[in-house]
Amino acid sequence: MVSRFAIKRMLAKVLGVLAISTAAHASGPVPNPYLAAQTYAITHFDSAQSNAFPYAVPSGTQSTPTLAFPQAPAGPINLMTLATTSSDYMWGVSATSVGYIDVRNNGFRRVATLLLPGVQSALVTLLSSLVYNPLLPLVNPIATVALAQTFLAQLPLGAGGGFPSAYSVVDSSNVLYINAGAQILALGYSPGGLLGPSIQILRSLDMSTILQSGESITGVVMTYDGNLAIVGSRSLTIVGRNFGTPKGRVTFGSDETISNSAAVDENNGVYVVSDKLMRKVVWTGSTLSQNAADGAWSSAYPTGDTYYTLFGSGSGSTPALMGFGSDPDKLVVITDGKKQMNLVAFWRDAIPSGFTNRIAGQIPVTCGLPPTYTGAIQSDQSVATNGYGAFVVNNVATSNTGTTPLVDNLLRGAPGAPPAPLGVQRFAWDTQTHAWSSVWARADVSSDNMIPSVSAASNLVFVNGFYPTNNQGWTLDGLDWNTGATVHQTILGPGPVGNGFYAEIQYMPDGDLLFNSLLGPMRVQEPGGAVLP
């Protein structure tokens, strides 16, 4: 008898082929040959930073078991699980460690672990105990601002307050590159030896000797000729994967701050946004250029307000690319820096005839909230894109603790905690009128802090929110890309396991949920919601 898992895999393969055909017709991002895989080998899934994946996801509603716990616990804060050069394994990265995970046969088993430099196992144990009580799995043990601040104070954050491993990339030789403090680490996996499988630090790059005083690493991406592009809070540096002398470097204004990573196009245009300017910097193969003759440009965008997000001002999004191949409009999109944000598109290449502005179009984001709403509508998340469609979320709630969003998101679900933010919206770019329009908006949907993602095969966009009603707690909701209707829901419960805490929302090739929980990555069988040992 054929098992339901075998049937599910066969269906996923068929739908995956259809998705690839559709994506090819729609001119998706050009695959980077120096990445380990076309999807999931880099933060935000691909070099275009689309947050879109080609796998089909089943519709319907399911709940995970009450005692569900990540099969690969890795210490708190797990922002993404990355592809390797083999479909049988994945890299797991957290704020404290790196793991190598066997995903064969519907499994999810960590086979090797390496603690990041300076991290002791006792710290991992302490941090895990602060955010999870196995005797009360459905209760958030972080019940006060003081407890949340104690937890955050123990994290091995970088000089600029960023999470270690926040921006990671895996190359075509299966080497993982991550940020850890002021270093870039190159990590490799060995399947055997006297002590069994292991992860080793192959080499390290001390960025403190390259960055300006007070700078921190905010992004790591791969160019299409196989170099690393390292984004600093006021700079961009090109380094070979062997970590030799930097091949190119540009610095930006001392009054600017970059808080997100970069997108890269197939011609090695690198797109970075500061709190004041959107830029295209061009890697020519020998020079990192800001010259217009090489196709580089910079543009101001609406900004200057302050609001209750992680960085408090400027764009909260990593730039994302739209339009590829023979598509008529080549764009880079962000959310801007106004209290009630706009979705902004810039012409990536030469400004077309009949246009004079680098900004191709912009549109207010309302998230379906009333016109009389005066609160902030802002986001820490990148724009999720699929074709000429774009999806954004509101990450600012109607009230807060007055400390930081990190504290508020750790408190979520505890008695007296601030409410979860509400509001999402989908837009479309019209290549005939060269303008945005709103497709739908939902003010009743919560997207608390995770990065939304899109299933191109199922035409669904996914968000992770918190709902106190009926003790439902954390849910993973799939909304129809065209209508906004909720057609998928995985109920994760009120406990801390359901808190993704700024992570990517991922799905496996067979449609299983890969949930990057605060406590570690977890594979949830779809449909059904089972979490296998």
Short mmCIF file of C-alpha atoms in Angstrom, two decimals:
data_model
loop_
_atom_site.label_atom_id
_atom_site.label_comp_id
_atom_site.label_asym_id
_atom_site.label_seq_id
_atom_site.Cartn_x
_atom_site.Cartn_y
_atom_site.Cartn_z
CA MET A 1 0.00 0.00 0.00
CA VAL A 2 1.29 3.46 -0.87
CA SER A 3 1.67 5.62 2.25
CA ARG A 4 0.05 9.04 2.53
CA PHE A 5 3.56 10.51 2.78
CA ALA A 6 4.52 8.93 -0.57
CA ILE A 7 1.32 10.26 -2.15
CA LYS A 8 2.02 13.69 -0.69
CA ARG A 9 5.54 13.68 -2.13
CA MET A 10 4.26 12.65 -5.58
CA LEU A 11 1.64 15.42 -5.56
CA ALA A 12 4.22 17.94 -4.40
CA LYS A 13 6.51 16.99 -7.29
CA VAL A 14 3.71 17.42 -9.83
CA LEU A 15 2.68 20.78 -8.39
CA GLY A 16 6.32 21.81 -8.16
CA VAL A 17 6.80 21.16 -11.89
CA LEU A 18 3.70 23.25 -12.62
CA ALA A 19 5.03 26.00 -10.36
CA ILE A 20 8.39 26.02 -12.12
CA SER A 21 6.66 26.22 -15.51
CA THR A 22 4.50 29.11 -14.32
CA ALA A 23 7.48 30.87 -12.75
CA ALA A 24 9.48 30.52 -15.98
CA HIS A 25 6.58 32.05 -17.94
CA ALA A 26 6.43 34.90 -15.43
CA SER A 27 10.22 35.48 -15.61
CA GLY A 28 11.26 34.82 -12.02
CA PRO A 29 14.58 35.81 -10.45
CA VAL A 30 17.64 34.58 -12.34
CA PRO A 31 19.23 31.70 -10.37
CA ASN A 32 22.64 32.55 -8.93
CA PRO A 33 25.04 29.75 -9.96
CA TYR A 34 27.22 30.33 -6.91
CA LEU A 35 24.44 29.54 -4.42
CA ALA A 36 23.92 26.02 -3.07
CA ALA A 37 20.35 25.86 -4.38
CA GLN A 38 17.86 28.00 -6.28
CA THR A 39 15.69 28.42 -3.16
CA TYR A 40 16.60 28.83 0.54
CA ALA A 41 20.40 29.15 0.09
CA ILE A 42 20.26 32.78 1.24
CA THR A 43 18.20 34.86 3.64
CA HIS A 44 14.96 35.96 1.92
CA PHE A 45 15.26 32.83 -0.26
CA ASP A 46 17.02 34.15 -3.39
CA SER A 47 19.30 36.91 -4.63
CA ALA A 48 16.28 39.05 -5.52
CA GLN A 49 15.17 38.82 -1.86
CA SER A 50 11.67 37.85 -3.01
CA ASN A 51 10.59 35.74 0.01
CA ALA A 52 8.84 33.47 -2.53
CA PHE A 53 9.26 29.69 -2.78
CA PRO A 54 8.10 27.26 -5.51
CA TYR A 55 6.57 24.54 -3.31
CA ALA A 56 2.87 23.71 -3.04
CA VAL A 57 1.16 23.90 0.38
CA PRO A 58 -2.17 22.15 1.14
CA SER A 59 -5.20 24.15 2.22
CA GLY A 60 -7.24 23.44 5.36
CA THR A 61 -6.89 23.87 9.11
CA GLN A 62 -4.81 21.79 11.51
CA SER A 63 -3.35 22.09 14.99
CA THR A 64 0.02 20.97 16.27
CA PRO A 65 0.04 18.69 19.34
CA THR A 66 -0.07 20.39 22.74
CA LEU A 67 3.42 19.16 23.62
CA ALA A 68 4.95 19.83 20.19
CA PHE A 69 8.57 20.93 20.46
CA PRO A 70 11.22 21.59 17.80
CA GLN A 71 12.97 18.41 16.69
CA ALA A 72 16.22 20.38 16.31
CA PRO A 73 16.32 22.71 19.34
CA ALA A 74 19.14 25.17 18.83
CA GLY A 75 18.89 27.79 21.52
CA PRO A 76 16.77 30.90 21.12
CA ILE A 77 16.24 32.83 17.91
CA ASN A 78 16.38 30.79 14.71
CA LEU A 79 15.93 33.11 11.78
CA MET A 80 16.19 30.65 8.88
CA THR A 81 16.99 27.08 7.91
CA LEU A 82 19.09 27.12 4.74
CA ALA A 83 19.48 24.76 1.81
CA THR A 84 22.62 22.73 1.28
CA THR A 85 23.92 21.30 -1.98
CA SER A 86 22.00 18.11 -1.09
CA SER A 87 18.21 17.96 -0.80
CA ASP A 88 18.73 15.50 2.09
CA TYR A 89 20.19 18.08 4.48
CA MET A 90 19.79 21.69 5.60
CA TRP A 91 21.83 24.19 7.59
CA GLY A 92 20.16 25.47 10.78
CA VAL A 93 21.39 28.81 12.11
CA SER A 94 20.55 30.46 15.42
CA ALA A 95 21.87 33.30 17.55
CA THR A 96 24.04 30.83 19.48
CA SER A 97 24.85 27.89 17.20
CA VAL A 98 24.85 26.30 13.77
CA GLY A 99 23.44 22.84 13.07
CA TYR A 100 23.35 20.36 10.20
CA ILE A 101 19.93 18.75 9.81
CA ASP A 102 18.94 15.48 8.12
CA VAL A 103 15.55 16.00 6.43
CA ARG A 104 15.23 12.64 4.68
CA ASN A 105 12.11 10.45 4.90
CA ASN A 106 9.88 13.16 6.43
CA GLY A 107 12.40 13.51 9.24
CA PHE A 108 14.11 16.47 10.83
CA ARG A 109 17.14 15.36 12.84
CA ARG A 110 20.18 17.40 13.76
CA VAL A 111 23.36 15.41 13.10
CA ALA A 112 25.99 18.00 14.04
CA THR A 113 26.18 21.22 16.05
CA LEU A 114 28.75 23.97 16.47
CA LEU A 115 28.42 26.70 19.08
CA LEU A 116 29.35 30.14 17.80
CA PRO A 117 32.65 31.62 19.05
CA GLY A 118 32.36 32.79 22.64
CA VAL A 119 29.12 30.90 23.31
CA GLN A 120 29.11 28.28 26.07
CA SER A 121 26.57 25.47 26.35
CA ALA A 122 25.57 26.86 29.76
CA LEU A 123 24.42 30.08 28.07
CA VAL A 124 22.25 28.14 25.60
CA THR A 125 20.69 26.22 28.49
CA LEU A 126 20.04 29.44 30.42
CA LEU A 127 18.47 31.23 27.47
CA SER A 128 16.26 28.26 26.63
CA SER A 129 15.07 27.96 30.22
CA LEU A 130 14.10 31.64 30.27
CA VAL A 131 11.71 31.29 27.32
CA TYR A 132 10.31 27.75 27.78
CA ASN A 133 9.07 25.72 30.75
CA PRO A 134 8.49 22.06 29.75
CA LEU A 135 6.07 21.64 32.67
CA LEU A 136 3.91 24.49 31.32
CA PRO A 137 4.42 24.36 27.54
CA LEU A 138 1.37 26.50 26.76
CA VAL A 139 2.39 29.32 29.10
CA ASN A 140 4.84 32.05 28.17
CA PRO A 141 7.35 32.17 31.07
CA ILE A 142 8.44 35.68 30.07
CA ALA A 143 5.63 37.47 31.86
CA THR A 144 7.25 40.83 32.68
CA VAL A 145 9.28 43.50 30.96
CA ALA A 146 12.13 42.81 33.38
CA LEU A 147 12.27 39.13 32.41
CA ALA A 148 12.28 40.01 28.72
CA GLN A 149 15.09 42.48 29.25
CA THR A 150 17.06 39.88 31.23
CA PHE A 151 16.74 37.46 28.33
CA LEU A 152 17.84 40.03 25.74
CA ALA A 153 20.78 41.10 27.91
CA GLN A 154 22.12 37.53 27.79
CA LEU A 155 22.03 37.25 23.99
CA PRO A 156 25.38 37.42 22.17
CA LEU A 157 24.32 40.37 20.02
CA GLY A 158 26.69 42.18 17.69
CA ALA A 159 28.09 45.64 18.30
CA GLY A 160 25.11 47.19 16.53
CA GLY A 161 22.59 45.02 18.35
CA GLY A 162 21.98 42.68 15.43
CA PHE A 163 21.33 38.96 15.76
CA PRO A 164 24.23 36.62 14.95
CA SER A 165 23.45 34.57 11.82
CA ALA A 166 20.72 37.06 10.88
CA TYR A 167 22.01 37.12 7.32
CA SER A 168 23.44 33.87 5.98
CA VAL A 169 24.34 32.42 2.61
CA VAL A 170 25.41 28.95 1.41
CA ASP A 171 27.63 28.68 -1.65
CA SER A 172 27.83 26.05 -4.38
CA SER A 173 30.55 24.22 -2.43
CA ASN A 174 28.19 23.91 0.57
CA VAL A 175 30.13 26.44 2.64
CA LEU A 176 27.91 28.45 4.98
CA TYR A 177 28.79 32.12 5.56
CA ILE A 178 27.30 33.86 8.59
CA ASN A 179 27.79 37.01 10.61
CA ALA A 180 28.89 36.55 14.23
CA GLY A 181 29.73 39.74 16.07
CA ALA A 182 32.31 41.62 14.00
CA GLN A 183 33.28 38.47 12.09
CA ILE A 184 32.16 36.67 8.97
CA LEU A 185 32.59 32.91 9.46
CA ALA A 186 32.92 30.30 6.71
CA LEU A 187 31.65 26.96 8.00
CA GLY A 188 31.90 23.49 6.51
CA TYR A 189 30.31 20.12 7.28
CA SER A 190 32.20 16.84 7.53
CA PRO A 191 30.03 13.68 7.44
CA GLY A 192 32.46 11.44 9.28
CA GLY A 193 35.65 11.00 11.25
CA LEU A 194 36.77 9.70 14.62
CA LEU A 195 34.13 11.74 16.42
CA GLY A 196 31.40 11.40 13.79
CA PRO A 197 29.78 14.20 11.77
CA SER A 198 31.01 17.69 12.59
CA ILE A 199 30.91 21.35 11.61
CA GLN A 200 34.18 23.25 11.40
CA ILE A 201 35.13 26.90 11.07
CA LEU A 202 37.05 26.86 7.79
CA ARG A 203 38.12 30.49 8.01
CA SER A 204 37.07 33.79 9.54
CA LEU A 205 37.17 37.40 8.46
CA ASP A 206 37.57 40.12 11.07
CA MET A 207 35.40 42.93 9.75
CA SER A 208 36.40 45.26 12.59
CA THR A 209 39.58 45.99 10.62
CA ILE A 210 37.52 46.90 7.54
CA LEU A 211 34.40 48.63 8.87
CA GLN A 212 34.42 52.20 10.12
CA SER A 213 34.36 52.89 13.84
CA GLY A 214 30.91 52.17 15.25
CA GLU A 215 29.79 50.18 12.21
CA SER A 216 28.17 46.74 12.37
CA ILE A 217 27.43 44.03 9.81
CA THR A 218 23.87 44.25 8.50
CA GLY A 219 23.90 41.86 5.54
CA VAL A 220 25.79 39.17 3.63
CA VAL A 221 24.84 38.28 0.03
CA MET A 222 26.46 36.67 -3.03
CA THR A 223 27.27 38.35 -6.34
CA TYR A 224 26.68 36.50 -9.60
CA ASP A 225 30.44 36.05 -10.06
CA GLY A 226 30.82 34.31 -6.71
CA ASN A 227 32.00 37.05 -4.36
CA LEU A 228 30.53 38.01 -1.01
CA ALA A 229 28.92 41.43 -0.73
CA ILE A 230 29.02 42.46 2.94
CA VAL A 231 26.72 45.28 3.97
CA GLY A 232 27.80 47.44 6.87
CA SER A 233 25.68 50.04 8.60
CA ARG A 234 27.45 52.70 6.48
CA SER A 235 29.30 50.74 3.79
CA LEU A 236 29.40 47.96 1.21
CA THR A 237 32.42 45.67 0.76
CA ILE A 238 33.19 43.00 -1.85
CA VAL A 239 35.29 40.09 -0.55
CA GLY A 240 36.29 36.84 -2.21
CA ARG A 241 35.02 33.66 -0.61
CA ASN A 242 38.61 32.85 0.39
CA PHE A 243 38.58 35.97 2.62
CA GLY A 244 41.54 37.71 1.03
CA THR A 245 42.01 41.45 0.81
CA PRO A 246 38.72 43.21 -0.01
CA LYS A 247 38.25 43.62 -3.76
CA GLY A 248 36.08 46.70 -3.53
CA ARG A 249 34.59 48.98 -0.91
CA VAL A 250 32.40 52.08 -0.79
CA THR A 251 31.35 54.10 2.23
CA PHE A 252 28.19 56.12 2.66
CA GLY A 253 27.25 59.26 4.56
CA SER A 254 28.21 59.52 8.22
CA ASP A 255 24.64 60.68 8.91
CA GLU A 256 23.14 57.52 7.34
CA THR A 257 22.34 54.12 8.81
CA ILE A 258 21.73 50.86 6.95
CA SER A 259 19.79 48.32 8.99
CA ASN A 260 18.98 45.64 6.40
CA SER A 261 20.68 43.43 3.83
CA ALA A 262 20.85 43.87 0.05
CA ALA A 263 19.41 42.47 -3.17
CA VAL A 264 21.64 41.55 -6.11
CA ASP A 265 20.66 41.35 -9.78
CA GLU A 266 22.18 39.09 -12.44
CA ASN A 267 24.41 41.95 -13.66
CA ASN A 268 25.84 42.48 -10.17
CA GLY A 269 23.86 45.55 -9.31
CA VAL A 270 23.71 45.62 -5.50
CA TYR A 271 20.69 47.39 -3.98
CA VAL A 272 21.00 48.84 -0.48
CA VAL A 273 18.76 51.22 1.41
CA SER A 274 19.76 53.49 4.27
CA ASP A 275 17.46 55.55 6.44
CA LYS A 276 17.83 58.36 3.88
CA LEU A 277 18.70 56.99 0.44
CA MET A 278 18.01 54.04 -1.85
CA ARG A 279 21.11 53.05 -3.84
CA LYS A 280 22.22 50.82 -6.66
CA VAL A 281 25.95 50.14 -6.43
CA VAL A 282 27.52 48.17 -9.28
CA TRP A 283 30.21 45.53 -8.95
CA THR A 284 31.96 45.61 -12.34
CA GLY A 285 34.14 42.58 -11.61
CA SER A 286 37.05 44.78 -10.62
CA THR A 287 35.53 47.88 -9.05
CA LEU A 288 32.62 48.65 -6.74
CA SER A 289 31.19 51.64 -8.55
CA GLN A 290 28.79 54.44 -7.67
CA ASN A 291 29.22 56.02 -11.12
CA ALA A 292 26.20 56.59 -13.33
CA ALA A 293 28.27 55.45 -16.33
CA ASP A 294 28.34 51.98 -14.78
CA GLY A 295 24.60 52.03 -14.09
CA ALA A 296 24.79 53.10 -10.44
CA TRP A 297 22.38 55.58 -8.90
CA SER A 298 21.01 56.91 -5.63
CA SER A 299 17.62 58.34 -4.78
CA ALA A 300 15.97 59.95 -1.81
CA TYR A 301 12.66 58.45 -0.70
CA PRO A 302 9.96 59.56 1.78
CA THR A 303 11.44 59.20 5.26
CA GLY A 304 12.21 61.10 8.44
CA ASP A 305 9.48 59.94 10.81
CA THR A 306 10.04 57.83 13.93
CA TYR A 307 7.90 54.91 15.08
CA TYR A 308 7.90 51.85 17.31
CA THR A 309 9.81 49.32 15.19
CA LEU A 310 13.17 47.60 15.63
CA PHE A 311 15.15 50.45 14.09
CA GLY A 312 12.67 53.28 14.64
CA SER A 313 13.23 55.21 11.41
CA GLY A 314 13.95 54.74 7.73
CA SER A 315 12.90 51.78 5.64
CA GLY A 316 12.45 48.56 7.60
CA SER A 317 12.72 46.38 4.51
CA THR A 318 15.54 44.72 2.63
CA PRO A 319 15.15 45.82 -1.01
CA ALA A 320 13.34 43.27 -3.22
CA LEU A 321 13.51 43.02 -7.01
CA MET A 322 10.53 42.74 -9.39
CA GLY A 323 10.65 42.23 -13.15
CA PHE A 324 13.14 39.89 -14.83
CA GLY A 325 14.17 38.69 -18.26
CA SER A 326 11.81 40.08 -20.89
CA ASP A 327 9.45 41.64 -18.33
CA PRO A 328 8.76 45.28 -19.28
CA ASP A 329 9.41 47.02 -15.95
CA LYS A 330 12.52 46.25 -13.89
CA LEU A 331 11.92 47.52 -10.33
CA VAL A 332 13.34 47.44 -6.83
CA VAL A 333 10.77 47.90 -4.06
CA ILE A 334 10.83 48.91 -0.38
CA THR A 335 8.54 50.32 2.26
CA ASP A 336 9.48 53.88 3.13
CA GLY A 337 10.23 55.75 6.35
CA LYS A 338 6.96 57.56 7.03
CA LYS A 339 4.84 56.91 10.13
CA GLN A 340 2.13 55.52 7.87
CA MET A 341 4.32 53.91 5.27
CA ASN A 342 4.16 53.87 1.49
CA LEU A 343 5.14 51.08 -0.86
CA VAL A 344 7.79 52.54 -3.17
CA ALA A 345 9.12 51.21 -6.49
CA PHE A 346 12.29 52.49 -8.16
CA TRP A 347 13.43 51.93 -11.74
CA ARG A 348 16.36 49.51 -11.48
CA ASP A 349 18.05 50.44 -14.74
CA ALA A 350 17.78 53.46 -17.03
CA ILE A 351 14.76 55.64 -16.32
CA PRO A 352 12.32 54.96 -19.20
CA SER A 353 11.48 57.58 -21.80
CA GLY A 354 8.68 59.81 -20.57
CA PHE A 355 9.75 59.55 -16.93
CA THR A 356 12.11 61.85 -15.06
CA ASN A 357 12.08 60.47 -11.53
CA ARG A 358 14.02 57.47 -10.23
CA ILE A 359 10.94 56.61 -8.16
CA ALA A 360 8.65 54.75 -10.54
CA GLY A 361 5.64 54.83 -8.25
CA GLN A 362 4.44 54.85 -4.67
CA ILE A 363 1.19 54.14 -2.87
CA PRO A 364 0.02 54.57 0.75
CA VAL A 365 -0.24 51.42 2.85
CA THR A 366 -3.46 51.35 4.90
CA CYS A 367 -3.69 47.63 5.77
CA GLY A 368 -7.47 48.08 5.71
CA LEU A 369 -7.44 50.25 8.83
CA PRO A 370 -9.98 53.11 8.97
CA PRO A 371 -9.13 56.41 7.24
CA THR A 372 -9.40 58.05 10.66
CA TYR A 373 -6.65 55.81 12.10
CA THR A 374 -3.78 58.01 13.30
CA GLY A 375 -1.41 55.34 14.65
CA ALA A 376 1.70 54.09 12.92
CA ILE A 377 1.45 51.63 10.04
CA GLN A 378 5.03 50.45 9.69
CA SER A 379 7.03 47.28 9.22
CA ASP A 380 10.30 45.58 10.13
CA GLN A 381 9.75 43.05 7.34
CA SER A 382 10.76 42.93 3.72
CA VAL A 383 8.20 43.16 0.95
CA ALA A 384 7.17 39.67 -0.21
CA THR A 385 6.97 39.61 -4.00
CA ASN A 386 5.60 37.25 -6.63
CA GLY A 387 5.56 38.38 -10.24
CA TYR A 388 4.39 42.00 -10.18
CA GLY A 389 2.55 41.47 -6.89
CA ALA A 390 3.78 42.76 -3.53
CA PHE A 391 2.65 42.05 0.03
CA VAL A 392 3.36 44.09 3.16
CA VAL A 393 2.48 43.82 6.85
CA ASN A 394 2.00 46.20 9.76
CA ASN A 395 4.23 45.43 12.76
CA VAL A 396 3.11 48.27 15.06
CA ALA A 397 0.36 47.54 17.59
CA THR A 398 -2.08 50.06 19.02
CA SER A 399 -0.17 50.07 22.33
CA ASN A 400 3.22 48.91 23.58
CA THR A 401 5.47 48.69 26.63
CA GLY A 402 7.47 51.76 25.66
CA THR A 403 10.72 49.75 25.74
CA THR A 404 11.52 47.98 22.45
CA PRO A 405 9.58 45.76 20.02
CA LEU A 406 11.92 42.91 21.01
CA VAL A 407 10.55 43.07 24.55
CA ASP A 408 6.95 43.30 23.35
CA ASN A 409 7.32 40.29 21.06
CA LEU A 410 8.85 38.20 23.84
CA LEU A 411 5.91 39.11 26.09
CA ARG A 412 3.27 38.17 23.55
CA GLY A 413 0.65 35.92 25.17
CA ALA A 414 1.59 36.74 28.76
CA PRO A 415 -1.12 38.33 30.96
CA GLY A 416 -1.24 42.07 30.41
CA ALA A 417 1.08 41.95 27.39
CA PRO A 418 0.52 44.52 24.64
CA PRO A 419 -1.83 43.45 21.84
CA ALA A 420 -0.49 41.96 18.64
CA PRO A 421 -0.27 44.27 15.62
CA LEU A 422 -2.96 43.95 12.96
CA GLY A 423 -3.13 44.65 9.25
CA VAL A 424 -1.78 43.27 5.96
CA GLN A 425 -2.14 44.41 2.36
CA ARG A 426 -1.50 43.12 -1.15
CA PHE A 427 -0.61 45.36 -4.08
CA ALA A 428 -0.09 44.95 -7.82
CA TRP A 429 2.12 46.86 -10.23
CA ASP A 430 0.53 47.61 -13.61
CA THR A 431 3.13 47.57 -16.39
CA GLN A 432 0.77 49.46 -18.72
CA THR A 433 0.07 52.42 -16.43
CA HIS A 434 3.33 52.02 -14.47
CA ALA A 435 1.49 52.42 -11.19
CA TRP A 436 0.57 50.55 -8.01
CA SER A 437 -2.95 49.55 -7.05
CA SER A 438 -4.29 47.87 -3.93
CA VAL A 439 -5.64 44.35 -4.58
CA TRP A 440 -6.95 43.67 -1.07
CA ALA A 441 -6.31 44.52 2.57
CA ARG A 442 -7.24 42.87 5.85
CA ALA A 443 -7.27 44.75 9.13
CA ASP A 444 -8.24 41.59 11.05
CA VAL A 445 -5.07 39.62 10.25
CA SER A 446 -2.13 39.64 12.64
CA SER A 447 1.45 39.45 11.38
CA ASP A 448 3.37 39.79 14.59
CA ASN A 449 7.06 39.69 13.74
CA MET A 450 7.90 36.94 11.22
CA ILE A 451 8.83 37.68 7.60
CA PRO A 452 5.91 36.84 5.28
CA SER A 453 6.51 34.41 2.43
CA VAL A 454 4.71 33.36 -0.75
CA SER A 455 3.99 29.91 -2.19
CA ALA A 456 4.09 30.53 -5.93
CA ALA A 457 2.68 27.05 -6.57
CA SER A 458 -0.36 27.44 -4.29
CA ASN A 459 -0.84 31.18 -4.79
CA LEU A 460 -0.79 31.75 -1.03
CA VAL A 461 0.97 34.28 1.17
CA PHE A 462 1.82 33.26 4.75
CA VAL A 463 1.91 35.23 7.99
CA ASN A 464 2.42 34.32 11.64
CA GLY A 465 0.15 36.11 14.10
CA PHE A 466 -1.12 35.94 17.66
CA TYR A 467 -4.83 35.72 18.56
CA PRO A 468 -5.87 35.57 22.25
CA THR A 469 -9.48 34.58 21.43
CA ASN A 470 -10.33 31.04 22.61
CA ASN A 471 -6.69 30.62 23.65
CA GLN A 472 -5.84 29.98 20.01
CA GLY A 473 -2.55 31.81 20.36
CA TRP A 474 -0.02 31.64 17.55
CA THR A 475 -1.20 30.68 14.08
CA LEU A 476 0.39 30.30 10.67
CA ASP A 477 -2.13 31.63 8.17
CA GLY A 478 -2.15 31.20 4.39
CA LEU A 479 -4.07 33.91 2.52
CA ASP A 480 -5.16 33.62 -1.09
CA TRP A 481 -2.84 35.81 -3.16
CA ASN A 482 -5.70 37.05 -5.35
CA THR A 483 -8.55 37.48 -2.85
CA GLY A 484 -7.03 37.63 0.64
CA ALA A 485 -9.28 34.84 1.93
CA THR A 486 -7.79 32.57 4.61
CA VAL A 487 -7.51 29.12 3.03
CA HIS A 488 -4.80 27.59 5.23
CA GLN A 489 -4.23 27.71 8.97
CA THR A 490 -1.84 25.83 11.24
CA ILE A 491 -2.67 26.53 14.89
CA LEU A 492 0.51 26.48 16.97
CA GLY A 493 -1.03 27.34 20.35
CA PRO A 494 -0.39 30.04 22.96
CA GLY A 495 3.02 28.80 24.15
CA PRO A 496 6.42 30.18 23.10
CA VAL A 497 6.99 27.40 20.53
CA GLY A 498 4.63 29.26 18.18
CA ASN A 499 6.62 32.50 18.35
CA GLY A 500 8.80 32.80 15.23
CA PHE A 501 10.54 35.94 16.54
CA TYR A 502 11.62 37.70 13.32
CA ALA A 503 12.31 34.46 11.41
CA GLU A 504 11.51 33.41 7.86
CA ILE A 505 8.33 31.39 7.17
CA GLN A 506 9.38 28.31 5.17
CA TYR A 507 7.82 25.20 3.66
CA MET A 508 9.48 21.97 2.56
CA PRO A 509 9.32 20.68 -1.05
CA ASP A 510 6.59 18.19 0.00
CA GLY A 511 4.46 20.93 1.60
CA ASP A 512 5.43 20.39 5.24
CA LEU A 513 5.76 23.52 7.36
CA LEU A 514 9.34 24.33 8.37
CA PHE A 515 8.67 26.57 11.34
CA ASN A 516 11.67 28.52 12.62
CA SER A 517 10.52 28.82 16.22
CA LEU A 518 12.09 30.99 18.87
CA LEU A 519 13.31 27.67 20.35
CA GLY A 520 14.54 25.98 17.18
CA PRO A 521 13.38 24.83 13.75
CA MET A 522 10.46 22.40 13.66
CA ARG A 523 9.00 20.30 10.84
CA VAL A 524 5.20 20.11 10.96
CA GLN A 525 3.50 17.52 8.75
CA GLU A 526 0.99 19.07 6.34
CA PRO A 527 -1.84 18.27 6.25
CA GLY A 528 -2.52 17.05 9.77
CA GLY A 529 -0.18 19.10 11.97
CA ALA A 530 1.82 16.17 13.37
CA VAL A 531 5.31 16.87 14.69
CA LEU A 532 7.20 13.60 14.28
CA PRO A 533 10.06 12.76 16.67
#
